Amino acid sequence: MVDLTTTYLGLQLKNPLVASPSPLSEKVENVRRMEEAGIAAVVMYSLFEEQIIHESLELDHFLNRGTESFAEALTYFPNIGRYSLAPDKYIETLQKTRQAVNIPVLGSLNGVSTGGWIEYAKKIQDAGADALELNLYYLPTDINLTCNQIEDNYLKLVSDVRAAVKIPLAVKLAPFITALPNFGRRLVDAGANGLVLFNRFYQPDLDLENLEVVPHLVLSNSDELRLPLRWIAILYGKLKVDFALTSGVHTAEDALKAIMAGANVAMTTSALLKRGTAAIPQILTGMEEWMVAHEYVSVTQMRGSMSQGAVAEPSAFERANYMKVLSSFNVDLI
Ligand SMILES: Cc1cc2nc3c(=O)[nH]c(=O)nc-3n(C[C@H](O)[C@H](O)[C@H](O)COP(=O)(O)O)c2cc1C
């Protein structure tokens, strides 16, 4: 028997496989089924800053009937669509989910500005969440905005959320940060207990017939593992923080690589959306079998064993690898 237990954000988990936010957690029954299949924890789908502000603007409108500002103010906010439930419904679903399962349930807030809406961090805590994941998902399109301004803004948000709650706090971020190790260190200083690497950006497509920009959601595959894998391997041991790897975890090998790079947990969504709850025992059993065959006794023993500080050739994670990869590609023109 191998020991799959791990810790994440101070939580004791029975194994390192965690469901990352997705519409699956909109229904308590889905979370219960994931628990039955063996998932160690679930991060709820996100409550978006826009939803909360949208709702408070609506409330404001009802309180100040007749003012002209409402319609104009609402045009600043995107149409959020069907996916996300209203804030109160979110808190209620979280509460019900917490009561229905024994595994840890994490709340998720998705926003970029500080302000009244972060009170919801406290509501998530009060609803019984075991921890909170804060998703910093922002696309800077303003040419006057500098990376320092953006990072300072993120850090202020993280410390404001940190001040609002006592439960552990993880920060989910994008890979597009100029100096990720330094920014990671500042996030930890601001109170992050965990870093969730990375957000996947869903790139819009162009509809040539209707001349429209259309949303285009493609689920991941295992190739996408390598970006977060590399960064966790580089940051492991350098930052006093837990790591969750998200993007591209589909197989036992993917999850094993995540742990060996230094992750406390491997998170998955696309595999669950593609293969249903069957993906969970497939990944966990595969991990156990691999560990037995390779004489590993525990996840703790494996963690970080292939991080940058542990491998024979640390430069393989850096620029040198880039040159090596390019020169290894020899092909004749057909
Ligand atoms: C349909 C869908 C909805 C998602 N909703 C959220 C969300 O509400 N909050 C969030 O942080 N991530 C959300 N994600 C991102 C996933 O949690 C995950 O980070 C991403 O899909 C990469 O992991 P994967 O390769 O296992 O799919 C969503 C992903 C999908 C496919």
XYZ file of C-alpha atoms and ligand atoms in Angstrom:
365
model
C 0.000 0.000 0.000
C 1.262 3.466 -0.853
C 0.368 6.568 1.102
C -1.397 9.080 -1.153
C -2.184 11.567 1.622
C -1.046 15.145 1.245
C -1.559 18.528 2.841
C -2.753 21.639 1.069
C -3.309 25.017 2.746
C -3.084 23.266 6.109
C -5.848 20.824 5.125
C -5.234 17.084 5.433
C -6.238 15.447 2.151
C -6.645 11.727 1.472
C -4.933 12.092 -1.910
C -3.576 14.902 -4.110
C -6.427 15.019 -6.660
C -8.661 18.092 -6.332
C -11.519 19.266 -8.564
C -10.844 22.830 -9.720
C -13.695 25.303 -10.253
C -16.163 24.402 -13.001
C -19.922 24.319 -13.546
C -19.873 20.804 -12.035
C -19.894 22.320 -8.538
C -23.057 24.263 -9.284
C -24.905 21.110 -8.225
C -24.447 19.541 -4.792
C -25.157 16.127 -6.304
C -22.161 16.426 -8.638
C -19.853 17.181 -5.717
C -21.255 14.203 -3.820
C -20.559 11.969 -6.807
C -17.003 13.296 -7.104
C -16.504 12.542 -3.406
C -17.779 8.992 -3.893
C -15.377 8.535 -6.798
C -12.468 9.509 -4.538
C -11.732 13.200 -5.113
C -9.882 14.678 -2.126
C -11.372 18.203 -2.190
C -13.464 20.444 -4.400
C -12.996 24.098 -5.264
C -16.388 25.621 -6.015
C -16.993 27.526 -9.263
C -16.195 31.224 -8.886
C -18.273 34.057 -7.670
C -17.322 36.963 -9.936
C -16.740 40.528 -8.809
C -18.929 41.647 -11.731
C -21.879 39.635 -10.439
C -21.717 41.234 -7.009
C -21.319 44.755 -8.381
C -24.053 44.127 -10.924
C -26.400 43.042 -8.179
C -25.586 46.001 -5.941
C -26.181 48.382 -8.866
C -29.547 46.770 -9.401
C -30.339 47.173 -5.718
C -29.241 50.780 -5.897
C -31.580 51.279 -8.826
C -34.531 49.942 -6.893
C -33.694 52.146 -3.929
C -33.338 55.239 -6.117
C -36.036 54.657 -8.698
C -36.128 57.235 -11.474
C -32.420 57.996 -11.619
C -30.846 57.877 -15.057
C -27.568 56.373 -13.979
C -28.627 52.735 -13.852
C -28.836 51.792 -17.525
C -25.633 53.654 -18.294
C -23.747 52.056 -15.417
C -24.826 48.587 -16.430
C -23.436 48.956 -19.926
C -19.935 48.887 -18.402
C -20.467 45.352 -17.270
C -20.312 42.377 -19.559
C -23.215 40.055 -19.986
C -22.188 37.413 -17.506
C -24.325 34.757 -19.073
C -26.116 31.755 -17.727
C -23.202 30.030 -16.029
C -22.897 31.978 -12.832
C -25.510 31.985 -10.134
C -26.402 35.111 -8.179
C -24.250 35.873 -5.120
C -26.828 34.755 -2.555
C -27.443 31.558 -4.470
C -23.681 30.982 -4.530
C -23.417 31.229 -0.760
C -26.440 28.961 -0.338
C -24.985 26.334 -2.731
C -21.667 26.472 -0.890
C -23.406 25.984 2.455
C -25.444 23.024 1.165
C -22.377 21.459 -0.451
C -20.375 21.842 2.759
C -23.094 20.020 4.676
C -23.506 17.267 2.070
C -19.905 16.051 1.864
C -17.034 15.202 4.211
C -14.186 16.341 1.964
C -12.911 19.936 2.174
C -14.831 22.447 0.057
C -13.065 25.625 -1.022
C -14.823 28.800 -2.115
C -13.635 30.798 -5.112
C -13.738 34.527 -5.728
C -12.830 35.923 -9.103
C -11.946 39.593 -9.216
C -9.269 42.223 -9.727
C -10.258 45.347 -7.834
C -10.520 46.013 -4.139
C -13.813 47.345 -2.829
C -17.042 46.456 -1.118
C -17.443 43.189 -3.001
C -14.603 41.483 -1.104
C -16.941 41.297 1.894
C -18.033 38.160 0.074
C -14.816 36.523 1.192
C -16.225 36.676 4.705
C -19.585 35.350 3.558
C -17.796 32.414 1.919
C -15.947 31.772 5.177
C -19.174 32.014 7.183
C -20.836 29.548 4.787
C -18.287 26.974 5.977
C -15.646 27.004 3.245
C -12.447 25.285 4.361
C -10.336 27.735 2.373
C -10.709 30.417 -0.254
C -9.203 30.566 -3.728
C -8.879 34.043 -5.172
C -8.676 34.059 -8.943
C -6.834 37.051 -10.402
C -8.046 36.938 -13.998
C -7.383 40.177 -15.786
C -6.371 41.133 -19.288
C -4.573 44.488 -19.359
C -5.542 46.286 -22.589
C -4.795 49.872 -21.518
C -1.418 50.975 -22.950
C -0.931 53.404 -20.067
C -1.172 50.747 -17.395
C 2.227 49.494 -16.197
C 3.030 46.064 -14.801
C 3.897 47.697 -11.462
C 0.455 49.251 -11.252
C -1.199 45.949 -12.070
C 0.878 43.971 -9.592
C 0.405 46.550 -6.816
C -3.312 46.389 -7.441
C -3.303 42.586 -7.200
C -1.267 42.713 -3.995
C -3.632 45.219 -2.423
C -6.536 42.949 -3.309
C -4.809 39.908 -1.807
C -4.002 41.728 1.434
C -7.550 43.120 1.652
C -9.020 39.637 1.219
C -6.460 38.275 3.682
C -7.604 40.877 6.213
C -11.245 39.908 5.676
C -10.901 36.175 6.452
C -9.104 33.756 8.751
C -9.405 30.669 6.519
C -6.415 29.751 4.324
C -6.091 31.734 1.116
C -4.819 30.511 -2.243
C -4.228 32.777 -5.233
C -4.860 31.513 -8.760
C -2.963 33.470 -11.362
C -2.018 33.718 -14.979
C 1.362 32.724 -16.412
C 1.732 36.113 -18.129
C 3.683 37.888 -15.411
C 7.054 39.418 -16.268
C 8.891 38.395 -13.105
C 6.836 35.547 -11.713
C 9.205 34.460 -8.888
C 9.339 37.975 -7.452
C 5.609 38.480 -7.803
C 5.050 35.082 -6.156
C 7.194 36.178 -3.221
C 5.198 39.384 -2.853
C 1.923 37.426 -2.971
C 3.199 35.243 -0.143
C 4.203 38.368 1.820
C 0.682 39.731 1.228
C -0.794 36.635 2.883
C -1.238 33.936 0.231
C -0.894 30.419 1.682
C -1.076 28.766 -1.713
C -0.403 29.536 -5.370
C -2.600 27.917 -7.999
C -0.721 27.770 -11.296
C -2.135 28.588 -13.826
C -5.336 30.122 -15.079
C -6.174 29.046 -18.616
C -7.226 31.926 -20.804
C -10.050 31.212 -23.191
C -9.169 32.973 -26.410
C -12.028 34.406 -28.432
C -12.314 33.430 -32.096
C -13.497 35.406 -35.126
C -16.666 34.394 -36.934
C -15.856 35.361 -40.550
C -19.432 35.027 -41.810
C -21.139 37.137 -39.166
C -18.110 39.359 -38.461
C -18.404 38.723 -34.776
C -15.981 37.924 -32.013
C -17.163 34.652 -30.537
C -16.242 32.877 -27.306
C -14.433 29.623 -27.922
C -13.917 27.181 -25.099
C -11.631 24.252 -25.821
C -10.941 21.790 -23.024
C -7.294 21.130 -22.220
C -5.108 18.140 -22.990
C -2.015 16.773 -21.238
C 0.363 18.952 -23.301
C -0.802 21.964 -21.327
C 0.625 20.482 -18.157
C 4.130 21.581 -19.025
C 3.727 25.307 -18.435
C 2.590 25.037 -14.793
C 4.913 22.049 -14.327
C 7.953 24.099 -15.223
C 7.030 27.020 -12.965
C 6.198 24.882 -9.959
C 9.506 23.059 -10.428
C 11.304 26.426 -10.493
C 9.476 27.952 -7.519
C 9.415 24.870 -5.286
C 11.694 25.392 -2.289
C 12.107 29.085 -3.095
C 8.740 30.230 -1.740
C 7.199 29.185 1.570
C 3.836 28.391 0.058
C 1.781 25.420 -1.123
C 1.392 24.810 -4.833
C -1.632 23.561 -6.737
C -1.104 22.661 -10.380
C -4.038 23.364 -12.671
C -4.116 22.882 -16.474
C -3.629 19.626 -18.284
C -4.060 17.013 -15.528
C -5.756 14.125 -17.348
C -3.809 10.988 -16.418
C -2.000 9.365 -13.499
C 1.306 10.358 -15.109
C 0.198 14.006 -15.263
C -0.662 13.996 -11.559
C 2.604 12.239 -10.664
C 4.586 14.828 -12.610
C 2.756 17.621 -10.768
C 3.770 16.145 -7.403
C 7.343 15.502 -8.468
C 7.685 19.085 -9.682
C 6.625 20.206 -6.204
C 2.833 20.562 -6.171
C 0.866 19.664 -3.052
C -2.170 18.890 -5.191
C -3.027 18.307 -8.838
C -6.271 19.955 -9.870
C -8.476 18.813 -12.696
C -11.503 20.054 -14.610
C -11.247 19.117 -18.300
C -10.696 15.425 -17.492
C -13.885 15.450 -15.397
C -15.848 17.246 -18.093
C -14.594 14.823 -20.764
C -14.680 11.493 -18.885
C -16.993 12.129 -15.932
C -16.271 10.856 -12.432
C -14.632 7.729 -13.933
C -11.546 9.896 -14.463
C -11.000 10.091 -10.684
C -10.374 6.388 -9.880
C -8.506 6.012 -13.187
C -6.023 8.697 -12.131
C -5.751 7.572 -8.489
C -5.376 3.856 -9.223
C -2.849 4.632 -11.926
C -0.841 6.705 -9.453
C -0.823 3.912 -6.885
C 0.217 1.301 -9.443
C 3.007 3.482 -10.757
C 4.277 4.239 -7.270
C 4.297 0.547 -6.294
C 6.115 -0.384 -9.513
C 8.717 2.324 -8.893
C 9.027 1.679 -5.152
C 7.724 4.991 -3.891
C 5.952 4.713 -0.563
C 4.263 8.101 -0.309
C 3.301 11.296 -2.080
C 5.300 13.221 0.535
C 8.412 11.272 -0.460
C 7.878 12.137 -4.131
C 7.033 15.827 -3.745
C 9.619 18.096 -5.303
C 11.913 15.207 -6.251
C 12.054 16.621 -9.789
C 11.988 20.295 -8.870
C 14.690 22.530 -10.264
C 16.720 22.281 -7.068
C 16.603 18.470 -7.090
C 17.333 17.461 -10.682
C 20.798 16.743 -12.037
C 20.494 19.445 -14.692
C 18.699 22.522 -13.232
C 19.324 24.529 -16.420
C 16.890 22.188 -18.209
C 14.149 24.405 -16.784
C 15.731 27.583 -18.148
C 16.891 29.241 -21.351
C 19.440 26.561 -22.152
C 16.594 24.135 -22.676
C 15.047 26.453 -25.251
C 18.143 26.325 -27.461
C 18.478 22.568 -27.005
C 14.850 21.951 -27.977
C 15.050 24.083 -31.110
C 18.247 22.467 -32.317
C 16.839 18.977 -31.696
C 14.174 19.530 -34.343
C 15.684 18.296 -37.613
C 13.355 17.735 -40.470
C 13.537 17.794 -44.253
C 11.065 19.787 -46.281
C 8.451 17.609 -47.925
C -16.432 25.309 -18.282
C -15.348 25.792 -17.349
C -15.678 26.655 -16.319
C -14.677 27.131 -15.451
N -15.015 27.984 -14.442
C -14.032 28.439 -13.598
C -14.343 29.299 -12.520
O -15.497 29.649 -12.264
N -13.317 29.742 -11.745
C -12.018 29.364 -11.942
O -11.132 29.762 -11.191
N -11.702 28.512 -12.940
C -12.673 28.062 -13.771
N -12.338 27.202 -14.774
C -10.924 26.822 -14.961
C -10.634 25.462 -14.335
O -10.858 25.476 -12.937
C -9.174 25.038 -14.591
O -8.288 25.906 -13.922
C -8.831 25.017 -16.080
O -9.871 24.415 -16.841
C -7.536 24.245 -16.326
O -7.622 22.945 -15.829
P -7.925 21.660 -16.772
O -6.833 21.582 -17.745
O -7.961 20.511 -15.804
O -9.252 21.909 -17.407
C -13.328 26.718 -15.634
C -13.023 25.822 -16.681
C -14.009 25.351 -17.530
C -13.624 24.396 -18.616
